[in-house]
Each structure stands twice: as C-alpha cells, then as structure tokens.
Amino acid sequence: MQELILAVEPDSEGVLSWQDRSLCAQTDPEAFFPEKGGSTREAKKVCLSCEVRAECLEYALAKDERFGIWGGLSERERRRLKKRAI
C-alpha cells in the first residue's frame, strides 16, 4: 500500500515525481486522449517502454481517472482490472 501512496501523493512542490520521468510528457498529449472510437495504439506503444508505467496506472486507479490512456490501459481496461481486484 505504501507504493500506491507514493505514486499518488505529490511531493513538497506539489508535483508527482514520477510524472517528470514519463514518456507521455515528451509526446503529443492528444494520442493519450483519443476521440471516442479513436485508436489507442500509439499511446499504448509509448507506454510499453515507459519506466513509470506502474506508477501511472496506480495513480489512475486510485484517482478513478475516467478518460485517457494511463499506465498503458484505457478507461475500459482499467475498469475491468478494478472489477477483477474486488
């Protein structure tokens, strides 16, 4: 549980430290928030090689993010993951 808190809680400057190391911060943000029915392929491809993918997914699950690709998963995929965990 401590890892989840570290990924979700901002540091003393109000910044989530893992976000500074994320690959998505260096790419087109629109790829991570495609239109309904749009392709998620490019965003997921970036996530595959991102060193903070786990932290990103933990954040999205903890904050119940409803939109976008987080940690390599779409909102639908995150919802399924949460249901399996229950």
XYZ file of C-alpha atoms in Angstrom:
86
model
C 0.000 0.000 0.000
C 2.887 2.369 0.643
C 3.908 2.278 -3.050
C 0.426 3.412 -4.044
C 0.625 6.363 -1.669
C 3.989 7.368 -3.101
C 2.621 7.297 -6.660
C -0.499 9.280 -5.806
C 0.732 11.863 -3.326
C 2.531 14.957 -4.655
C 5.952 15.913 -3.346
C 6.649 19.068 -1.328
C 6.433 21.173 -4.513
C 3.032 19.727 -5.449
C 4.470 17.617 -8.266
C 4.062 13.887 -8.750
C 7.714 12.905 -9.139
C 7.031 10.001 -11.480
C 5.393 12.339 -13.994
C 8.733 14.052 -14.621
C 10.074 10.738 -15.931
C 7.037 9.779 -18.023
C 7.413 9.356 -21.765
C 3.941 10.759 -22.417
C 5.116 14.136 -21.138
C 7.523 14.196 -24.073
C 4.970 13.246 -26.753
C 1.721 14.519 -28.230
C -0.870 14.504 -25.414
C -3.713 14.072 -27.885
C -2.584 10.497 -28.517
C -3.419 9.691 -24.886
C -6.922 11.157 -25.078
C -8.315 9.899 -28.397
C -11.803 10.750 -29.611
C -14.461 8.136 -28.845
C -13.744 5.176 -31.094
C -10.279 6.528 -31.938
C -7.154 4.410 -31.890
C -5.198 3.952 -28.667
C -2.390 2.076 -30.412
C 0.188 4.902 -30.479
C -0.326 5.840 -26.831
C -0.092 2.239 -25.670
C 3.069 1.801 -27.722
C 4.669 4.707 -25.832
C 3.523 3.253 -22.505
C 5.166 -0.107 -23.216
C 8.639 1.383 -22.895
C 7.885 3.905 -20.138
C 9.767 3.405 -16.869
C 6.921 4.812 -14.753
C 4.088 2.807 -16.292
C 3.228 1.088 -12.987
C 3.124 4.373 -11.050
C 0.949 5.912 -13.750
C -1.507 3.018 -13.616
C -1.603 3.131 -9.805
C -2.392 6.832 -9.957
C -5.192 6.349 -12.492
C -6.757 3.554 -10.446
C -6.508 5.472 -7.171
C -7.929 8.670 -8.683
C -10.537 6.792 -10.748
C -9.441 8.502 -13.963
C -12.293 8.249 -16.463
C -10.549 9.397 -19.610
C -7.371 8.672 -21.483
C -4.655 6.082 -21.535
C -2.912 5.692 -18.181
C -0.278 3.061 -17.483
C -0.931 1.534 -20.883
C -4.619 0.868 -20.252
C -7.789 2.524 -21.499
C -10.593 3.519 -19.145
C -12.499 0.339 -20.043
C -9.435 -1.817 -19.373
C -8.837 -0.096 -16.016
C -12.481 -0.652 -15.051
C -12.148 -4.380 -15.820
C -8.929 -4.545 -13.825
C -10.619 -2.945 -10.814
C -13.560 -5.373 -11.027
C -11.208 -8.362 -11.041
C -9.412 -6.990 -7.977
C -12.608 -6.875 -5.938
